[in-house]
Coordinates of C-alpha atoms and ligand atoms in Angstrom, one line a residue:
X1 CA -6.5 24.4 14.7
X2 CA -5.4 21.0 14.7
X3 CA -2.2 20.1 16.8
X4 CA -0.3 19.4 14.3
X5 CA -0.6 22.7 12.7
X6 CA -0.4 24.5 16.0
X7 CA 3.2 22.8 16.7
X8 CA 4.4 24.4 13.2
X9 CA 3.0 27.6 13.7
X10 CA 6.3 29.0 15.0
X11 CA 8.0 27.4 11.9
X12 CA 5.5 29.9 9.3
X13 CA 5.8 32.7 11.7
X14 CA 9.6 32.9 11.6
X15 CA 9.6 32.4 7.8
X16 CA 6.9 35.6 7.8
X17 CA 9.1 37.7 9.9
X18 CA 12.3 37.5 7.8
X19 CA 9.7 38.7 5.3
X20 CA 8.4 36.2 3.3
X21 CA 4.8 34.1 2.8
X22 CA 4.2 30.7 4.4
X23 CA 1.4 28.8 3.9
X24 CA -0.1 25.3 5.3
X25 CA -0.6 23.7 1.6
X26 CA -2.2 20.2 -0.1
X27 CA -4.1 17.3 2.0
X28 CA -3.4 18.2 5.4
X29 CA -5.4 21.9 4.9
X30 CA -8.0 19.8 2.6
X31 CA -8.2 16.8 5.8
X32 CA -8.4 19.8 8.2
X33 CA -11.5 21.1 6.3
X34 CA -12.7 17.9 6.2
X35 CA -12.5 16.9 9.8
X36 CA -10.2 13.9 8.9
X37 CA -7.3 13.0 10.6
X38 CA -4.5 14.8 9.3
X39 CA -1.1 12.9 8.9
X40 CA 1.6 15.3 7.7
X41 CA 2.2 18.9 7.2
X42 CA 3.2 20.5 4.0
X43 CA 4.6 24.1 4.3
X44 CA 5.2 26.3 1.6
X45 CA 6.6 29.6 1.1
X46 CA 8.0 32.2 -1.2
X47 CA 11.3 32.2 0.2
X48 CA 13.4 30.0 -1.9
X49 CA 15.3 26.7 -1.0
X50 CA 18.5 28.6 -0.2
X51 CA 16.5 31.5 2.2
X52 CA 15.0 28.7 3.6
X53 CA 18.6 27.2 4.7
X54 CA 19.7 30.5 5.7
X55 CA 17.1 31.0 8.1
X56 CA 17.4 27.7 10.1
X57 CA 20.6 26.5 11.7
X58 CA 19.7 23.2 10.6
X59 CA 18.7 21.6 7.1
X60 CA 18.8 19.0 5.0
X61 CA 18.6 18.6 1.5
X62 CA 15.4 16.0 1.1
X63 CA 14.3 17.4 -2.8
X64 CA 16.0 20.3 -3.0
X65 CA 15.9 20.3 -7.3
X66 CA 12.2 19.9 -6.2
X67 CA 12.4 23.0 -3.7
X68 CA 12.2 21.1 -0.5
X69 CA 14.1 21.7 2.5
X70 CA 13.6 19.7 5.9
X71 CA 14.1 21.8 9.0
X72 CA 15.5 20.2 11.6
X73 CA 14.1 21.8 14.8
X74 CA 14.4 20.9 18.5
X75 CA 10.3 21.2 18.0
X76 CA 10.8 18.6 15.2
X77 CA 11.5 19.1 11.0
X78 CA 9.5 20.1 9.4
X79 CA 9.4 19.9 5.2
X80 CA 9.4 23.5 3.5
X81 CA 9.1 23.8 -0.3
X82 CA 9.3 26.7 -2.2
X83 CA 6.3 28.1 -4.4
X84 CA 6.5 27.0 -7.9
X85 CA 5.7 26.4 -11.4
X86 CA 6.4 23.0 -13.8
X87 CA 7.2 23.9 -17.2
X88 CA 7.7 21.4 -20.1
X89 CA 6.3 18.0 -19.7
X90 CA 7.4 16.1 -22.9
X91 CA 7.0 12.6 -21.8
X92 CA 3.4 12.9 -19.1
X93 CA 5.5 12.2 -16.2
X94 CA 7.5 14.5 -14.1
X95 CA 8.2 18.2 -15.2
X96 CA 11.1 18.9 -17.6
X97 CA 12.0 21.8 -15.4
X98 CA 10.7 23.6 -11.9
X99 CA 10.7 27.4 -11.7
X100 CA 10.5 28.6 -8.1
X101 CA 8.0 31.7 -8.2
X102 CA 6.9 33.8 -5.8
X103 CA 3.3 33.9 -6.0
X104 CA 1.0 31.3 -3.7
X105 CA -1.2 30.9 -6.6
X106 CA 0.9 30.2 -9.3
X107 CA 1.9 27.1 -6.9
X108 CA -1.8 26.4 -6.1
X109 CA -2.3 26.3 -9.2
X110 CA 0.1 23.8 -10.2
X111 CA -1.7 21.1 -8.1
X112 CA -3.8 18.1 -8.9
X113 CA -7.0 18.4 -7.5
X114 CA -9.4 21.8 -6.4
X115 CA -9.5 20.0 -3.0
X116 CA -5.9 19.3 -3.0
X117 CA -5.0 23.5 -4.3
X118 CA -5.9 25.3 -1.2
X119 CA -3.8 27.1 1.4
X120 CA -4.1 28.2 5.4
X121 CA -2.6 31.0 6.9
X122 CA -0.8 30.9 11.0
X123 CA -4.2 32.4 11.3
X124 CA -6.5 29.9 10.1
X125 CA -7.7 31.5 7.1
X126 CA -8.6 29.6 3.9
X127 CA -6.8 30.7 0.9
X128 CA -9.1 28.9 -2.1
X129 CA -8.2 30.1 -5.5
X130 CA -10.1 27.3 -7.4
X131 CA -13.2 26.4 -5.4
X132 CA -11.6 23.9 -3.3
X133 CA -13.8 24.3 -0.4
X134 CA -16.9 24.0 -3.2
X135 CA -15.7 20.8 -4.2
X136 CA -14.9 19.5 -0.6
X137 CA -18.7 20.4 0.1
X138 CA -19.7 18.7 -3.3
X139 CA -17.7 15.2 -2.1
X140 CA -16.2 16.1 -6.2
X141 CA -12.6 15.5 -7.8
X142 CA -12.3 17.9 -9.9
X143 CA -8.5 18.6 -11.7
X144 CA -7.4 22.4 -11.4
X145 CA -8.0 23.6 -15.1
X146 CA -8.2 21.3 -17.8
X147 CA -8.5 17.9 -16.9
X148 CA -7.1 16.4 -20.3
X149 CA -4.1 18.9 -20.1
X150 CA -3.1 18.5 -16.2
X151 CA -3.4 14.9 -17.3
X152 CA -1.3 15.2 -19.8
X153 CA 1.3 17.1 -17.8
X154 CA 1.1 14.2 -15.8
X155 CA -0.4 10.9 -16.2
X156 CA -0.3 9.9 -12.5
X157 CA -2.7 12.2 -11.7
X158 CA -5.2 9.7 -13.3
X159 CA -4.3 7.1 -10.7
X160 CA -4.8 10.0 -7.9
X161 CA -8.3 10.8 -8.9
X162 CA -9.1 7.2 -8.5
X163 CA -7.7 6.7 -5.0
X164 CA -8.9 9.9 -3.8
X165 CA -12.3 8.6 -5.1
X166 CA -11.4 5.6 -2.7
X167 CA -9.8 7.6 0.4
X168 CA -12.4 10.2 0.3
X169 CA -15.7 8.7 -0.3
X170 CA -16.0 11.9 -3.4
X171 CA -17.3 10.8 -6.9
X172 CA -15.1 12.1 -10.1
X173 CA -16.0 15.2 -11.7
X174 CA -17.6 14.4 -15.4
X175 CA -15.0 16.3 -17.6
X176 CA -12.4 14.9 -15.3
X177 CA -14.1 10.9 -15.7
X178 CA -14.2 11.6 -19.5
X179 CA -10.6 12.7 -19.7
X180 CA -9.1 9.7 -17.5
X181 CA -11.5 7.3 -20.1
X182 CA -9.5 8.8 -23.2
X183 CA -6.2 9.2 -21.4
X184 CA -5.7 5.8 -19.7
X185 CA -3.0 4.4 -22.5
X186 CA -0.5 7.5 -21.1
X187 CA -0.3 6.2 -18.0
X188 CA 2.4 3.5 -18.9
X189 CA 4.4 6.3 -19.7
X190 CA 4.8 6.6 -15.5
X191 CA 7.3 4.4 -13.6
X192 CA 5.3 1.5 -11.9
X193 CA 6.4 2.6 -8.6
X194 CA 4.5 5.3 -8.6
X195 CA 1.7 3.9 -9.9
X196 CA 1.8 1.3 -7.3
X197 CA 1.9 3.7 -4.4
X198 CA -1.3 5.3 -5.7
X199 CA -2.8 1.6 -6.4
X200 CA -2.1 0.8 -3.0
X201 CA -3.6 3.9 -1.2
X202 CA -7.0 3.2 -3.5
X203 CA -6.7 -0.7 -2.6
X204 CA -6.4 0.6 1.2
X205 CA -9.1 3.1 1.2
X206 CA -12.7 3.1 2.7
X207 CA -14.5 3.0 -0.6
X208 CA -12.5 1.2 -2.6
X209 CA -15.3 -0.7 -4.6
X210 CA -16.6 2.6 -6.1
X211 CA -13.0 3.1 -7.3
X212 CA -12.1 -0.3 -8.8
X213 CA -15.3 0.1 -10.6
X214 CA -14.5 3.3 -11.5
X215 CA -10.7 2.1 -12.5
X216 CA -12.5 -0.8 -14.7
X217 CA -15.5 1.7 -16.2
X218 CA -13.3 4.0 -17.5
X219 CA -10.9 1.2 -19.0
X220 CA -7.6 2.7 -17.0
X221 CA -7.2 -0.4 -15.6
X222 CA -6.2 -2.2 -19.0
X223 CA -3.0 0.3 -19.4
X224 CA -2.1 -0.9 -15.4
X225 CA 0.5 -3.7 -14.9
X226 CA -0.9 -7.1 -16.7
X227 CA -4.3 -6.7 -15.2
X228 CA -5.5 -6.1 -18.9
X229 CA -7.2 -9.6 -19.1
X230 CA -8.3 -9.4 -15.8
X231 CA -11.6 -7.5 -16.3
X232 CA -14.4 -10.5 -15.5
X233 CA -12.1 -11.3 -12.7
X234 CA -11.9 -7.5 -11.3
X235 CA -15.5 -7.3 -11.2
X236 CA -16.2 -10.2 -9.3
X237 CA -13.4 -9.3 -7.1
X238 CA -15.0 -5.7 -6.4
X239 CA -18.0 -7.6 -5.0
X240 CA -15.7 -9.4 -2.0
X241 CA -15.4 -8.4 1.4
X242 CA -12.0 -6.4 0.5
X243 CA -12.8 -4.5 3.7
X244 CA -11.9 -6.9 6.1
X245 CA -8.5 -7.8 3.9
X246 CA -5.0 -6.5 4.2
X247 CA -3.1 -5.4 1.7
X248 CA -1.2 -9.1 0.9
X249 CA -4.5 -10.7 1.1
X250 CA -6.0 -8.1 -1.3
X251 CA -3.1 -8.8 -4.0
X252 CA -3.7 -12.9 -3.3
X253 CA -7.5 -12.3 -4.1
X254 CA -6.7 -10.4 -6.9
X255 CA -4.2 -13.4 -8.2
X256 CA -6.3 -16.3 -7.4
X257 CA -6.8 -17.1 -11.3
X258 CA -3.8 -16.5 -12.5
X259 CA -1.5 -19.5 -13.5
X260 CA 1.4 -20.2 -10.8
X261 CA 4.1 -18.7 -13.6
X262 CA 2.0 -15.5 -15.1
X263 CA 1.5 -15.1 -11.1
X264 CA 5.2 -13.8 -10.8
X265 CA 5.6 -12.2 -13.7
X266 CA 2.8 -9.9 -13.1
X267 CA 3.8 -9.4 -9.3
X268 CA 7.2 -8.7 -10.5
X269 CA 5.6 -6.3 -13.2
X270 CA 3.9 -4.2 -10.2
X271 CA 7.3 -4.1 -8.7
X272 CA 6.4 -5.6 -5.5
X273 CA 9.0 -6.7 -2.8
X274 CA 9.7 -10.1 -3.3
X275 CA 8.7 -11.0 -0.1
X276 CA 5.3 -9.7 -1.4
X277 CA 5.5 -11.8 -4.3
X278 CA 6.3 -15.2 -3.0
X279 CA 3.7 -14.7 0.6
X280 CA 1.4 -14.0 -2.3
X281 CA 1.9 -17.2 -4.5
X282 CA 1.9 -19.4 -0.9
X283 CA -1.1 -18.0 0.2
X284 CA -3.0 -18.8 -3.3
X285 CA -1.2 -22.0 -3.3
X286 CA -2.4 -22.7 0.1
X287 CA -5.9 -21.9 -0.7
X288 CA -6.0 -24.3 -3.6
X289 CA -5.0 -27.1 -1.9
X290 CA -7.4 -30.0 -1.6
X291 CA -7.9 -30.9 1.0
X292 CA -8.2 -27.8 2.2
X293 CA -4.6 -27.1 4.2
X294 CA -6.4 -26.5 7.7
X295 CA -7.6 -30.1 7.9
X296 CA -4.0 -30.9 8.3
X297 CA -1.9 -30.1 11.2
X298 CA 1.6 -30.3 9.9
X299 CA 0.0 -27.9 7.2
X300 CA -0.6 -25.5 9.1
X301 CA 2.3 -25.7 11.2
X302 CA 4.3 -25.3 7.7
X303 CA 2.4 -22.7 6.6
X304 CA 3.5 -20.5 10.4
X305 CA 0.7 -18.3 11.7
X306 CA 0.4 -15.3 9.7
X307 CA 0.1 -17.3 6.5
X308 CA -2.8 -19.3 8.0
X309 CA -4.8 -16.8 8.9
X310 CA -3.7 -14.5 5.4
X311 CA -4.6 -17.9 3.9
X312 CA -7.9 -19.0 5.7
X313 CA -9.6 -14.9 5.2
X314 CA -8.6 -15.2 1.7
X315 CA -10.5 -18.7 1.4
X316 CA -13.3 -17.3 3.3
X317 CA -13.5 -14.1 1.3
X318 CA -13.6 -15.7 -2.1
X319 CA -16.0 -18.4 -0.9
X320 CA -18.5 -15.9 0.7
X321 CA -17.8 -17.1 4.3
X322 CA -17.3 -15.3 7.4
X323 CA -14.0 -13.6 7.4
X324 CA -13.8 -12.3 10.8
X325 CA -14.9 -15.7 11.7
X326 CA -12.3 -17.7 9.8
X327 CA -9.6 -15.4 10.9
X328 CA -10.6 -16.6 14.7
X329 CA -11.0 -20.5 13.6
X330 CA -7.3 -20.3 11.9
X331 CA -5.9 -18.4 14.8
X332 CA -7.4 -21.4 16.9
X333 CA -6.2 -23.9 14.8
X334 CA -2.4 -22.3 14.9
X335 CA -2.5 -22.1 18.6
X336 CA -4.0 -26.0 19.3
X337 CA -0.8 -27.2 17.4
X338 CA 1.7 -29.2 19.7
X339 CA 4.4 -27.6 18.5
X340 CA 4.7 -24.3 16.6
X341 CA 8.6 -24.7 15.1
X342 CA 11.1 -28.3 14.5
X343 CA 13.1 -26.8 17.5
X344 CA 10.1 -27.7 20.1
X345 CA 10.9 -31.0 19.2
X346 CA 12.2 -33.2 21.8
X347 CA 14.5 -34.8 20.4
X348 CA 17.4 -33.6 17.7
X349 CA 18.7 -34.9 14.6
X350 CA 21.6 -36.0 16.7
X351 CA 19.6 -38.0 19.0
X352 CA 18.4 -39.6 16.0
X353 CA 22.0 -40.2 15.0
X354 CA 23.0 -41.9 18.3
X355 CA 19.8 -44.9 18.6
X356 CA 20.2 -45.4 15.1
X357 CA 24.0 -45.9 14.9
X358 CA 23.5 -44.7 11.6
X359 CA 25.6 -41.8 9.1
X360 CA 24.2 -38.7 9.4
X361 CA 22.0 -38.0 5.8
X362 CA 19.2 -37.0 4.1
X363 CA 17.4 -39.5 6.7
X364 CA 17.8 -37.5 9.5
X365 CA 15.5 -34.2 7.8
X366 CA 12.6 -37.2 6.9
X367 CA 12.4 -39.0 10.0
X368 CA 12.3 -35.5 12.0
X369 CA 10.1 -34.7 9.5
X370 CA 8.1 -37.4 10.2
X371 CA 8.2 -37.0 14.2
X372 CA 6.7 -33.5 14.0
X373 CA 3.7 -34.8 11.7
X374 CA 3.4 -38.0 14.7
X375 CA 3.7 -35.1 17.6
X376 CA 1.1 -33.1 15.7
X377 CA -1.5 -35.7 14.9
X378 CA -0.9 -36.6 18.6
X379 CA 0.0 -40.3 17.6
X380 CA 2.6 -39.8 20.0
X381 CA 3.6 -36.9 22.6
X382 CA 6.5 -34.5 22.5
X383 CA 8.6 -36.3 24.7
X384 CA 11.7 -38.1 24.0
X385 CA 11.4 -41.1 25.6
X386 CA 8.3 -41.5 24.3
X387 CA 9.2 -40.7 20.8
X388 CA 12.1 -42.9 21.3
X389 CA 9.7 -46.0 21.4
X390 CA 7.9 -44.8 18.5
X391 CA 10.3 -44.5 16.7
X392 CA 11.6 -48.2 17.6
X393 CA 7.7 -49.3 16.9
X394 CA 7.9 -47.5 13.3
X395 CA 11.2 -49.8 12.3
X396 CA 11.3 -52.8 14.1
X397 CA 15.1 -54.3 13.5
Ligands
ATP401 P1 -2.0 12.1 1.7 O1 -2.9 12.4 2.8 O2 -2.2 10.8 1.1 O3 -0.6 12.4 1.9 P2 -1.9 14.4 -0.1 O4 -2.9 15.2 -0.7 O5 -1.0 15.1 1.0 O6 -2.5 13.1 0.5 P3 0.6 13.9 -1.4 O7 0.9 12.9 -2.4 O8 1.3 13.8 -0.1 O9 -1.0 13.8 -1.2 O10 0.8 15.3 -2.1 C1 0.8 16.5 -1.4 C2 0.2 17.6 -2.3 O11 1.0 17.9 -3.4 C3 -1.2 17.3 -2.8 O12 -2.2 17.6 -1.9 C4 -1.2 18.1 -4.1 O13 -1.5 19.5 -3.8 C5 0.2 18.1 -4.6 N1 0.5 17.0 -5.5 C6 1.0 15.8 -5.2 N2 1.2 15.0 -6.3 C7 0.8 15.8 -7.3 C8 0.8 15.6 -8.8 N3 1.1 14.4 -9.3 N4 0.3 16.6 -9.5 C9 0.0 17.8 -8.9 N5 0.0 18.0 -7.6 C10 0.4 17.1 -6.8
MG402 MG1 0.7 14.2 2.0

């Protein structure tokens, strides 16, 4: 048994001996089956929320309307939920109401995916209800039950199917392809943050071309955030490198033709941070810029390191260049600067002040300004004297 699993053992065991069930549940039993690395460990059990609390001296409330308690251990916490049923789902999104139950099934049954709706017992065996391990052999996504209806219950689950497809290396199940092709207008009924979690993990994941094209075959992608006019775009895109990207360079490939203000509304629209948003429109900025922004120094020394290098793979990715290569030449370039920030500079704004005898003013920012750009193109070095005489040279009085 993986670590991970081993270091809760104790956890299910003390759960059992006050005499109820506890189970390891969801993707850390389907990654242990799989031989993936397993991240987190979800626990579930009969006993409900306020057992749960009575059994360990420690708790806190994380989701407990949901049925989840955190156990605070010395050994670590650990996240508990309670088996249970979703009734009523009038709007495709959440559950109008959660019924704890007692039964493991009745909660396996509740879940997404086959592969996702098996169990494991302290003693390693497989509890698999609805051909989870099957599927998991198959390399299928496959909905428990009806695919239409469990989308229904919950649109989302559309989006997980596709980054599953993309995490996973599987290929959708028919039924289940079919139903996310008529279903795809339901998933605006899901707040964007969710969506954009699951968007993320599928942009993130090892096969992430199969699922883009799966997210454009099947026409979800129209009923997604402002990408509906994006489909020429999105297949060219699924051809790129998007391997060697990161996230913020994904996003900046996937922007590159959008004008500067549809750009932020459609950022905005994802609800990214705006950090996101604005490193996004600099870097397709940046790439635009002819000449290209790495022939000049004081470019690059504007644009800081991490920009350059976001910037440069981006260029290189859209232009069929080397990406592992142009991250390498922009690291370079960064590091053969003179100076990486104004405050390297050797001389202030109130040097400037004193030789010139003149009011401090908009002056001073241009003529530093000016300085750095001289120190970078090495027309002069980073020294003051030096840069005194320069200066003097520039505006002979
Ligand atoms: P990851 O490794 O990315 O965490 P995961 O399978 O653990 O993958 P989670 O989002 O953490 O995914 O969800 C944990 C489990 O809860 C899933 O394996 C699944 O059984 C269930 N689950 C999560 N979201 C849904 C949903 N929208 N509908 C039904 N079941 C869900
Ligand atoms: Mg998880």
């Amino acid at each position: 048994m993986d670590p991970l699993f081993l270091k809760s053992v104790p956890i299910l065991r003390k759960i059992e001996e006050a005499g109820f069930e506890a189970y390891f549940v969801g993707g850390s039993v389907r990654d242990y089956i799989l031989g993936r690395p397993i991240n987190d460990v979800d626990i579930a059990t009969s006993a409900t929320p306020q057992e749960i609390q009575a059994l360990f001296p420690k708790t806190a409330d994380v989701g407990i309307d949901h049925g989840t308690v955190m156990a605070i251990t010395p050994s670590g916490t650990y996240e508990i939920t309670t088996f249970r049923t979703e009734g009523g789902y009038s709007d495709f999104r959440r559950p109008d109401s959660v019924q704890f139950v007692r039964s493991l099934r009745e909660d396996l049954q509740r879940r997404d995916f086959t592969i996702n709706a098996m169990a494991m017992d302290t003693a390693g065996n497989i509890i698999d209800h609805f051909n989870g391990k099957r599927d998991l052999a198959e390399q299928r996504i496959i909905t428990v039950g009806n695919p239409h209806e469990r989308f229904h219950e919950d649109a989302l689950r559309m989006m997980r199917a596709l980054r599953f497809v993309s995490q996973l290396g599987f290929e959708l199940d028919d039924d289940t392809f079919h139903s996310l092709q008529v279903n795809g207008p339901i998933i605006s009924k899901i707040a964007v943050e969710r969506i954009l979690v699951e968007f993320e993990k599928l942009l993130a994941g090892t096969n992430k071309k199969r699922a883009m094209a799966l997210l454009l075959e099947s026409e979800l992608y129209q009923y997604l955030p402002q990408l509906s006019n994006k489909k020429d775009h999105l297949m060219n895109v699924l051809n790129l490198p998007l391997d060697q990207l990161e996230m913020i360079e994904i996003w900046s490939v996937i922007m590159v033709q959008t004008k500067e203000e549809e750009m932020e509304a459609t950022l905005r629209a994802w609800k990214l941070p705006l950090k996101t948003i604005r490193n996004v429109q600099r870097i397709v900025q940046l790439i635009k810029q002819e000449p290209s922004f790495e022939k000049s120094a004081f470019e690059v020394f504007q644009a800081g390191h991490d920009m350059t290098v976001q910037a440069s793979k981006v260029k290189a990715s859209l232009t069929g260049g080397d990406v592992p290569e142009a991250e390498e030449s922009a690291h370079q370039h960064y590091k053969a600067l003179k100076i990486k920030a104004m405050s390297e500079l050797a001389v202030t704004g109130t040097d400037l002040v004193n030789w010139r005898q003149e009011k401090p003013g908009p002056w001073i920012k241009a003529s530093l300004e000016m300085v750095v750009k001289a120190v970078l193109d090495e027309q002069v070095s980073n020294d003051k004297e030096e840069i005194k005489r320069w200066l003097e040279s520039c505006n002979p009085s």
